[in-house]
Short mmCIF file of C-alpha atoms and ligand atoms in Angstrom, two decimals:
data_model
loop_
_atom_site.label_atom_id
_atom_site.label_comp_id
_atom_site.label_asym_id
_atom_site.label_seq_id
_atom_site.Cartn_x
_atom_site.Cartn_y
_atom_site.Cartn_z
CA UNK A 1 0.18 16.50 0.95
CA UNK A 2 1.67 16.10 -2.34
CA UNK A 3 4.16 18.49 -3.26
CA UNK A 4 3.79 17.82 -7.06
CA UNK A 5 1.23 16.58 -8.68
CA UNK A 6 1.31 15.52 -12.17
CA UNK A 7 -1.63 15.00 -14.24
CA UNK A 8 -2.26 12.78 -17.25
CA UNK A 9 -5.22 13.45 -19.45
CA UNK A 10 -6.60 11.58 -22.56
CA UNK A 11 -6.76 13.66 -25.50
CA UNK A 12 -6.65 14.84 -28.90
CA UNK A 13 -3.79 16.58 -29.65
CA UNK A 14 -3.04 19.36 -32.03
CA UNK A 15 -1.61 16.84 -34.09
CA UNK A 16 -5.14 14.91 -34.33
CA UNK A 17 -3.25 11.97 -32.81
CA UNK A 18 -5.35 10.22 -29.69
CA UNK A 19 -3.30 10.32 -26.81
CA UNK A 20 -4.50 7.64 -23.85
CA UNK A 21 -3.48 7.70 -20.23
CA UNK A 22 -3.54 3.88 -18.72
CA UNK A 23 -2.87 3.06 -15.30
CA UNK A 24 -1.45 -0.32 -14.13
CA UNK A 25 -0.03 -1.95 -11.39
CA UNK A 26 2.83 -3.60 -11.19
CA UNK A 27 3.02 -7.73 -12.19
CA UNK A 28 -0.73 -7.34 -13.73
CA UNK A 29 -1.52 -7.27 -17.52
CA UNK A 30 -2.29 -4.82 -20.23
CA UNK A 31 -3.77 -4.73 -23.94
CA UNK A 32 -2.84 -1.89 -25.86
CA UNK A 33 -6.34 -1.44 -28.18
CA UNK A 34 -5.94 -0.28 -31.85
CA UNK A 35 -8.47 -1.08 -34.20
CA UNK A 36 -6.24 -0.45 -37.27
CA UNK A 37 -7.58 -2.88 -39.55
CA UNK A 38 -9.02 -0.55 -42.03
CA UNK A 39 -4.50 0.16 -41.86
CA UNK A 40 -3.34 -1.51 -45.20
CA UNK A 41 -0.17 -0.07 -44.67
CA UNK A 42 1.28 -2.14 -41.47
CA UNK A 43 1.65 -0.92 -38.15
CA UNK A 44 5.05 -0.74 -35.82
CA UNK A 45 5.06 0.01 -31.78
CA UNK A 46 7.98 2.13 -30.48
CA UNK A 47 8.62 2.14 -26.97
CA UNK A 48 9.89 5.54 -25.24
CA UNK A 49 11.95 8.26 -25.55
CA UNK A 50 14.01 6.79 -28.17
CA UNK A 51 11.93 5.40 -30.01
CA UNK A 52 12.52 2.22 -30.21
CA UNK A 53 10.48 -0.67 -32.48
CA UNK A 54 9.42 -3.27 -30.25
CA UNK A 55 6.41 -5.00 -32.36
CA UNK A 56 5.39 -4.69 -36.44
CA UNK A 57 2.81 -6.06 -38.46
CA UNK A 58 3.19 -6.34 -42.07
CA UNK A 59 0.12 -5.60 -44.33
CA UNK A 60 0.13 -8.02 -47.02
CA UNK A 61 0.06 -11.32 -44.97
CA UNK A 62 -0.33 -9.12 -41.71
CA UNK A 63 3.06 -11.29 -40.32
CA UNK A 64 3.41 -10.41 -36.82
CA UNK A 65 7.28 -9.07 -35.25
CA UNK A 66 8.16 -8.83 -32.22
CA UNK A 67 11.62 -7.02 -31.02
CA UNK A 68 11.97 -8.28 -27.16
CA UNK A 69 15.22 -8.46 -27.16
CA UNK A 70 15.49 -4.68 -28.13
CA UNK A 71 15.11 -2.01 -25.40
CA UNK A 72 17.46 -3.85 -23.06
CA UNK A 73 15.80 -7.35 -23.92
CA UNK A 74 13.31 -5.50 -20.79
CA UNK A 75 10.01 -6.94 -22.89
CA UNK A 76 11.94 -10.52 -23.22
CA UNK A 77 8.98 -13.15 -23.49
CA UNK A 78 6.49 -10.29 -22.18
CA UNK A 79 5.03 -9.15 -25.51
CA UNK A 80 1.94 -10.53 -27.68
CA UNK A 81 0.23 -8.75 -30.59
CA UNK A 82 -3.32 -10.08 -31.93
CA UNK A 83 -4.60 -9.48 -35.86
CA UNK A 84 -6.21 -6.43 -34.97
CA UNK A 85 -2.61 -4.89 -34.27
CA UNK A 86 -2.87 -4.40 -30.36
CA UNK A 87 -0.15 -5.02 -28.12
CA UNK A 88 -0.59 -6.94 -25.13
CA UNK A 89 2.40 -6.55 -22.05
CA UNK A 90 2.17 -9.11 -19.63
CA UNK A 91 3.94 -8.98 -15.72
CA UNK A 92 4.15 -5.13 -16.33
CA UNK A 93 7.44 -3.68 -14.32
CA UNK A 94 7.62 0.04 -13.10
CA UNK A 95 10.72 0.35 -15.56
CA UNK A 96 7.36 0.28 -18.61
CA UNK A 97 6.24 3.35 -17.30
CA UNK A 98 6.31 5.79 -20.87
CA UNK A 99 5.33 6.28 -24.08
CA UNK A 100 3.93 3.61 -26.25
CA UNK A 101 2.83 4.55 -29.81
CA UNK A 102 1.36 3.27 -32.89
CA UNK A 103 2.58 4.18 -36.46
CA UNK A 104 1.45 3.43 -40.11
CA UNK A 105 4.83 1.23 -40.94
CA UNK A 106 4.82 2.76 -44.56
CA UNK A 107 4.04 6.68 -44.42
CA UNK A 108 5.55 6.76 -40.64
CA UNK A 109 2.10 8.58 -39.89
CA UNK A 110 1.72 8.22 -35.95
CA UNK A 111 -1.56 6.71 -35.00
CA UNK A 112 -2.23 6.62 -31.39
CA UNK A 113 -0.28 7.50 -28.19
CA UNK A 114 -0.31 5.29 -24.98
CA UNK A 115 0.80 6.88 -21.72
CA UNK A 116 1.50 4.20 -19.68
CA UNK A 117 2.13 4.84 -15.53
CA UNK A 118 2.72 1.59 -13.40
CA UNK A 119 2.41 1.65 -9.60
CA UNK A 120 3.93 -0.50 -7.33
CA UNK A 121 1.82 -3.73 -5.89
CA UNK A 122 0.65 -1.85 -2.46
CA UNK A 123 1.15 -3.88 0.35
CA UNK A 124 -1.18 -4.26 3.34
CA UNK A 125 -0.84 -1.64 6.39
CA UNK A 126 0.52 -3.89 9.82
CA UNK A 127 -0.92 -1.93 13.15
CA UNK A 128 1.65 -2.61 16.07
CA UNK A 129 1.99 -1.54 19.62
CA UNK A 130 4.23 1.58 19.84
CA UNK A 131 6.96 1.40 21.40
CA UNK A 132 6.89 2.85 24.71
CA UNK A 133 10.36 4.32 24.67
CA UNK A 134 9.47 6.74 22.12
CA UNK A 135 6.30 7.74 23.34
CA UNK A 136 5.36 7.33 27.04
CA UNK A 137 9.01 6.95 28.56
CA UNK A 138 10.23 9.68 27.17
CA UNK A 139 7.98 12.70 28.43
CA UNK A 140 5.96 10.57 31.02
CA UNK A 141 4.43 13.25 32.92
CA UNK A 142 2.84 14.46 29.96
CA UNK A 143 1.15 11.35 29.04
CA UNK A 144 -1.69 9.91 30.59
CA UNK A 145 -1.62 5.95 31.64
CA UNK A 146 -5.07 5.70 29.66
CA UNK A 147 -3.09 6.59 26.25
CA UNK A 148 -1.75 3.72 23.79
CA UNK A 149 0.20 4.54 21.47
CA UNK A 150 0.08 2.63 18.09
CA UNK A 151 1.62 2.77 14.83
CA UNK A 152 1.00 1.80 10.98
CA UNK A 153 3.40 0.45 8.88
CA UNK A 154 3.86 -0.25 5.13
CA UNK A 155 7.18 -1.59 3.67
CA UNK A 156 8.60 -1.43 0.27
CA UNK A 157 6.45 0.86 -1.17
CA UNK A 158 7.98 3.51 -4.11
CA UNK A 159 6.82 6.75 -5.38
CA UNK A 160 3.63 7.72 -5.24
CA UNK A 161 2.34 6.29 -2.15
CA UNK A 162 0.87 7.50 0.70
CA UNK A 163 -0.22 6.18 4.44
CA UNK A 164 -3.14 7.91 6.78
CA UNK A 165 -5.02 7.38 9.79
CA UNK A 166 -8.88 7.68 9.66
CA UNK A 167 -10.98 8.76 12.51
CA UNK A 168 -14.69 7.73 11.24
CA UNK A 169 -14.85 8.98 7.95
CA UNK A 170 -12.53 12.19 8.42
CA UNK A 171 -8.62 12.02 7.93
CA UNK A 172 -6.76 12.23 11.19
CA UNK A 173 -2.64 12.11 9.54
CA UNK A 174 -1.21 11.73 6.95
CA UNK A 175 2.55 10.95 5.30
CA UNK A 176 2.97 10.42 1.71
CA UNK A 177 6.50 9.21 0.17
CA UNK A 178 6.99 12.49 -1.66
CA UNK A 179 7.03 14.23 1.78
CA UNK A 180 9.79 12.47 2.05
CA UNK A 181 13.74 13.23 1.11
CA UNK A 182 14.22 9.65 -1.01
CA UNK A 183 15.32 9.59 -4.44
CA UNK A 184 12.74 8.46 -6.95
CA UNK A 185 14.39 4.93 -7.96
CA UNK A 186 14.34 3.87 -4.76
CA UNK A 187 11.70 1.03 -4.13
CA UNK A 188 11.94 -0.10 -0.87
CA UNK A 189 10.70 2.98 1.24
CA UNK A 190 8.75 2.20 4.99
CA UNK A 191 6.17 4.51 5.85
CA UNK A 192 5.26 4.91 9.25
CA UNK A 193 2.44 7.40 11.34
CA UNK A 194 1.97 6.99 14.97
CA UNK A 195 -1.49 7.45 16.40
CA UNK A 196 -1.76 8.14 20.27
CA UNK A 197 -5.74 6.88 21.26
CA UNK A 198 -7.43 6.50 24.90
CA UNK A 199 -8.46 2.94 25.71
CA UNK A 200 -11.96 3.78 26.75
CA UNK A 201 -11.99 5.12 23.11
CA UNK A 202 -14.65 4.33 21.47
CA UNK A 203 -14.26 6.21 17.61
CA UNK A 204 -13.32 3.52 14.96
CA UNK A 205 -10.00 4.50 13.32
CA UNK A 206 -8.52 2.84 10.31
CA UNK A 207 -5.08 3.03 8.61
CA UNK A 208 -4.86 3.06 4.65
CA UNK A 209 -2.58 3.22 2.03
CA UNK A 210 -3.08 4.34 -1.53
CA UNK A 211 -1.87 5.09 -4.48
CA UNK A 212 -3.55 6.82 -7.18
CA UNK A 213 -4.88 3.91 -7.98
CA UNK A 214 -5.53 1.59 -5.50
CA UNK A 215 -5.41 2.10 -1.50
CA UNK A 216 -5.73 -1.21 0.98
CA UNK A 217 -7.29 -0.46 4.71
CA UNK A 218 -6.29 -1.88 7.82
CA UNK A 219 -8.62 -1.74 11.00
CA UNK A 220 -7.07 -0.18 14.53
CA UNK A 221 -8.81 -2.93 17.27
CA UNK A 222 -8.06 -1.14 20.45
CA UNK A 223 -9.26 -3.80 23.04
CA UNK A 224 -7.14 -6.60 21.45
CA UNK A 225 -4.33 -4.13 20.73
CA UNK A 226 -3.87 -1.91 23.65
CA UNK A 227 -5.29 -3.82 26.18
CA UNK A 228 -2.63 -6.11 27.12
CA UNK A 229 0.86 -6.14 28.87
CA UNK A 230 3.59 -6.65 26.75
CA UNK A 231 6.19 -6.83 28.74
CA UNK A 232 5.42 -4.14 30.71
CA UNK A 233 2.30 -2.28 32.37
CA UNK A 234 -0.15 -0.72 30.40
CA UNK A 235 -3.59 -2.30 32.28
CA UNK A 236 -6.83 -0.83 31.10
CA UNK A 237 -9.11 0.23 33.48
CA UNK A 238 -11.09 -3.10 33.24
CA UNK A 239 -8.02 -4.76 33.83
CA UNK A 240 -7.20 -2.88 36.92
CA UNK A 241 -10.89 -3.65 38.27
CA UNK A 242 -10.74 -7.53 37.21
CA UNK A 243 -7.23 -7.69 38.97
CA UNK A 244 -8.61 -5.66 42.26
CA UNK A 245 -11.30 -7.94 42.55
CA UNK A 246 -9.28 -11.12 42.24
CA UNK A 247 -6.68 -10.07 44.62
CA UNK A 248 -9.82 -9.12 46.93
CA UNK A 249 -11.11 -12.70 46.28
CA UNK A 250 -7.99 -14.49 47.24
CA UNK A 251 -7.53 -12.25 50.17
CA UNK A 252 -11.40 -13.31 51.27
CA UNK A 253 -10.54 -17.02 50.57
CA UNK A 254 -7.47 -16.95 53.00
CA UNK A 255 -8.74 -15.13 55.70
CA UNK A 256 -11.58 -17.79 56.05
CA UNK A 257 -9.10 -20.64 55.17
CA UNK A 258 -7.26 -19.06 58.94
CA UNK A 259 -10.07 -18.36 60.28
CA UNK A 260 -11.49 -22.14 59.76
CA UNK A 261 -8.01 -23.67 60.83
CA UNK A 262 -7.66 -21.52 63.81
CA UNK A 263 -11.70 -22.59 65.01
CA UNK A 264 -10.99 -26.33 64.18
CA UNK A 265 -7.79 -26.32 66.26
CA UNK A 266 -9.79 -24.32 69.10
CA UNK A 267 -12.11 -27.25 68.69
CA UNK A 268 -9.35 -29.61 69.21
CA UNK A 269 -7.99 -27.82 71.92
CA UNK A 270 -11.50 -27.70 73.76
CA UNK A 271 -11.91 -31.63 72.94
CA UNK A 272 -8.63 -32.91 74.77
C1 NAG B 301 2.52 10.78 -18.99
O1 NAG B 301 1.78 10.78 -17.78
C2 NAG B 301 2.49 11.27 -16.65
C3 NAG B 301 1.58 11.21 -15.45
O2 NAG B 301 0.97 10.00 -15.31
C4 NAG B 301 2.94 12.70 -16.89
O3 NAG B 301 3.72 13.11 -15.80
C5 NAG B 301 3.75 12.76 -18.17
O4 NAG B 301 4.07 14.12 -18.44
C6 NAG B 301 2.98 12.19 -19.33
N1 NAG B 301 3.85 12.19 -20.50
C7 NAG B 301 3.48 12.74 -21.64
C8 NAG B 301 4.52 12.75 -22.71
O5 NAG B 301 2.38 13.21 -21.80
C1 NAG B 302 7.14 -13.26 -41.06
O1 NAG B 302 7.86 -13.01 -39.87
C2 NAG B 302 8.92 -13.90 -39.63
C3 NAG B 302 9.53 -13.54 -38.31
O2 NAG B 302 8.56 -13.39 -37.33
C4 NAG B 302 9.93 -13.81 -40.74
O3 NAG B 302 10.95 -14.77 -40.54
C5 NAG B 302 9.26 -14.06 -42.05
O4 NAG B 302 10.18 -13.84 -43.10
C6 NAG B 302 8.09 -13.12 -42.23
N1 NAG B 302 7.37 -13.45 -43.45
C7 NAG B 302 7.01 -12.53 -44.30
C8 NAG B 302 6.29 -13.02 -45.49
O5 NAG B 302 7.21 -11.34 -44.12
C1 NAG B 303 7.14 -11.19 -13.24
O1 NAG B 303 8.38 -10.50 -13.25
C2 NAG B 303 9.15 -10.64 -12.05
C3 NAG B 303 10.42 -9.85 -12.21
O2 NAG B 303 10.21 -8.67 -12.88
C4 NAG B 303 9.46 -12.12 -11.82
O3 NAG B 303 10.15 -12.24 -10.59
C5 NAG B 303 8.18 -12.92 -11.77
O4 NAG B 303 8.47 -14.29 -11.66
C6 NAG B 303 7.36 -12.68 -13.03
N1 NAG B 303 6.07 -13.36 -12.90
C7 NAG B 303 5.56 -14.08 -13.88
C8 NAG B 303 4.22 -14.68 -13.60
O5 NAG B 303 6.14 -14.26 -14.93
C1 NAG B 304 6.80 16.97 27.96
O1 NAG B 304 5.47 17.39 28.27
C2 NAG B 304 5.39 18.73 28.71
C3 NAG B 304 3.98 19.02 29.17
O2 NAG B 304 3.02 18.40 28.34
C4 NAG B 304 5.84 19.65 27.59
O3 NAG B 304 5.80 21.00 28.01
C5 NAG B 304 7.26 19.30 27.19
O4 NAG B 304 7.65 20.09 26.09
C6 NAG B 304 7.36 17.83 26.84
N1 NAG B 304 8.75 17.48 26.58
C7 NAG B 304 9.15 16.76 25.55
C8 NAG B 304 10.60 16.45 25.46
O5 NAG B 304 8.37 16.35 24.69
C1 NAG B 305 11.43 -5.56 1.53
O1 NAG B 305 12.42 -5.71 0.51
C2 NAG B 305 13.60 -6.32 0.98
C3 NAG B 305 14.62 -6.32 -0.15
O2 NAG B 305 14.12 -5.86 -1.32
C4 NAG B 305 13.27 -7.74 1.45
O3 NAG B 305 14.44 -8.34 1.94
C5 NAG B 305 12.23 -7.68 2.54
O4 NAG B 305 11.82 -9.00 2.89
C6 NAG B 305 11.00 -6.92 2.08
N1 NAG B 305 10.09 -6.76 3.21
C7 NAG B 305 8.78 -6.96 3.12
C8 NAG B 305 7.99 -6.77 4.38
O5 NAG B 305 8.26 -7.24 2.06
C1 NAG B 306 -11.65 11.25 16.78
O1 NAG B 306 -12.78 12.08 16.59
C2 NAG B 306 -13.53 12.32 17.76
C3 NAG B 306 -14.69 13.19 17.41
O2 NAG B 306 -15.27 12.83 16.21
C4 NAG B 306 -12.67 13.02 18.81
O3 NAG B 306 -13.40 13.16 20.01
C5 NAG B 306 -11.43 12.18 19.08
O4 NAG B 306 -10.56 12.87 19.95
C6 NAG B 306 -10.69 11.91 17.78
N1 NAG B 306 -9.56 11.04 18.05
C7 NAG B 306 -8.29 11.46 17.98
C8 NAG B 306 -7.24 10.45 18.26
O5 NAG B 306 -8.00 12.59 17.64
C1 NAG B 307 17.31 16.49 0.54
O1 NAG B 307 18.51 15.75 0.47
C2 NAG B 307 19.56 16.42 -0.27
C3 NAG B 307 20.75 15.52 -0.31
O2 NAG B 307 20.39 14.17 -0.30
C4 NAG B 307 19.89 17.76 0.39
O3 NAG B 307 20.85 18.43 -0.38
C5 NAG B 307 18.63 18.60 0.50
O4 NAG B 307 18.92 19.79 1.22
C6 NAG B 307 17.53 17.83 1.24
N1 NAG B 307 16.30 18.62 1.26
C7 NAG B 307 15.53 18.72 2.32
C8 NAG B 307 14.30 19.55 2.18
O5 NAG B 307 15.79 18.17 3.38
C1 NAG B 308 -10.27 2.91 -1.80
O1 NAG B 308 -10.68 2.36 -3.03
C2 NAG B 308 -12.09 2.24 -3.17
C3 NAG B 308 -12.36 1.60 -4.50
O2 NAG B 308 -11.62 0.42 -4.65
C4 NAG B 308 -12.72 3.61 -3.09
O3 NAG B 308 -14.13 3.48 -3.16
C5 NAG B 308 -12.35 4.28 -1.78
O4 NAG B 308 -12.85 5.59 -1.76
C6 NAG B 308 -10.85 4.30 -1.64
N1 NAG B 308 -10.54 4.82 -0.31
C7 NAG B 308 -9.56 5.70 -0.10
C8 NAG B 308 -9.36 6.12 1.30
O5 NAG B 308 -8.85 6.11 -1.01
#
């Protein structure tokens, strides 16, 4: 499904500088953890490609800096750094995706390298009714009146995201934003799959959407889905049966509602 993946490991490098990956999504939290305090130098934390200083601490009095308005004031009342020297980000934005490290303020020695990737808050899949148009109207002597046709829907979702249908346990489809022709900045992508089931079905079938991180799952109920008219016909088999035997029951009811009044007026008759 993906047509590039890109991996992120945790690791020494050659340098001998620790290298961490740290996935976070999007409006949550996230602490940074040096223990530098054996550091009698000071520390500083530069933000991305350029470098930039966003936070120092000083070693004498260990007087704490922070440079929010630097880096396009984008860390503006977001930043916090404790005595041990680690760097806390709150209400994390996709935009803090990159590289966070940690020098000695005095010899410029790097320390520690933070990889940070934020992911978008995923929102939950909404199962609706296909529309017939698309589906049955379209080629209807190819589909059978027993299909229904539903569809799962996420919107505003960004890179990195991807929507399937479950049958049981197994993966039925699947559509993933990066099968997709959409520039990378853009955050406000809909994801759709269609899913064409019988209404006597019986398998349990679930749509989900994930990112590498997190995925939410929404349940396909066919009876309360596909088993009513909306606006036009599309009666179940049960349906059908239930509506046969009313219209059967009404009929019954009138014919002995005539019968009655035509015997009673007979009566009548006989009577005068
Ligand atoms: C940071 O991690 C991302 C994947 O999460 C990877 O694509 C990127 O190359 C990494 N950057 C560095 C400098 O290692
Ligand atoms: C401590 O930091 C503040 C700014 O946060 C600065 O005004 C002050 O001069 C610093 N004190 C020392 C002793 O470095
Ligand atoms: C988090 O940031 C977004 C904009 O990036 C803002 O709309 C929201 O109010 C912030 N939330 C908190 C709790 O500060
Ligand atoms: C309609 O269904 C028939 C038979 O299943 C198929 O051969 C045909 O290609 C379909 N046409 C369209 C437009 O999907
Ligand atoms: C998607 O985003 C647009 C604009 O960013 C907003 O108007 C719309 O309400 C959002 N839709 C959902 C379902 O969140
Ligand atoms: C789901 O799986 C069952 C068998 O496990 C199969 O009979 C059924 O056709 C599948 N449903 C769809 C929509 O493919
Ligand atoms: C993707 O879109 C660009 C222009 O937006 C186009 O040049 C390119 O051919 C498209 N690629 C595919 C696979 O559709
Ligand atoms: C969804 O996330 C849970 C953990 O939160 C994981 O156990 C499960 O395998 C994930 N499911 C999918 C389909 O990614």
């Amino acid at each position: 499904m993906y047509t590039m993946m890109l991996f992120c490991f945790s690791l020494w490098s050659l340098s001998g500088v620790f290298s961490e990956c740290v996935s976070v999504t999007e409006g949550d939290s996230v602490t940074l953890s040096v223990d530098l305090t054996e550091v009698k130098d000071g520390i500083s934390w530069k933000f991305g490609a350029h470098d930039v200083v966003i936070a120092e601490m000083n070693a004498e009095n260990k007087n704490i800096s922070l440079y929010e308005e630097r880096a396009d004031g984008r860390f503006r009342d977001r930043l916090k750094m404790d005595h041990t020297g680690s760097l806390t980000i709150n209400n994390i934005t996709l935009t803090d995706s990159g590289l966070y490290q940690v020098f000695n303020k005095n010899t410029k020695t790097k320390l520690k390298i933070f990889n940070i990737t934020v992911y978008g808050r995923l929102p939950i899949p909404v199962i609706t009714r296909d529309s017939p148009v698309q589906s049955h109207l379209m080629n209807f002597s190819s589909s059978s009146v027993s299909d229904c046709s539903v569809l799962c829907l996420v919107m505003n979702v960004s890179h990195d995201v991807s929507l399937s249908w479950y049958n049981g346990s197994r993966v039925h489809s699947s559509i993933s934003v990066s099968d997709l022709n959409i520039s990378v900045s853009d955050l406000n992508i809909r994801l759709s799959l269609p899913l064409e089931v019988e209404y006597q079905d019986t398998n349990t079938y679930r749509c989900v959407v994930n990112n590498p991180i997190t995925n939410h799952t929404q349940h396909l109920h066919i009876t309360q889905l596909c088993h009513t008219c909306q606006g036009y016909c599309c009666c179940g088999f049960t349906e059908a049966v239930i509506r046969l035997v009313i219209s059967a029951l009404v009929g019954v009811a009138t014919v002995a509602v005539l019968v009655y009044d035509i015997r009673s007026r007979g009566d009548e008759q006989t009577v005068y």
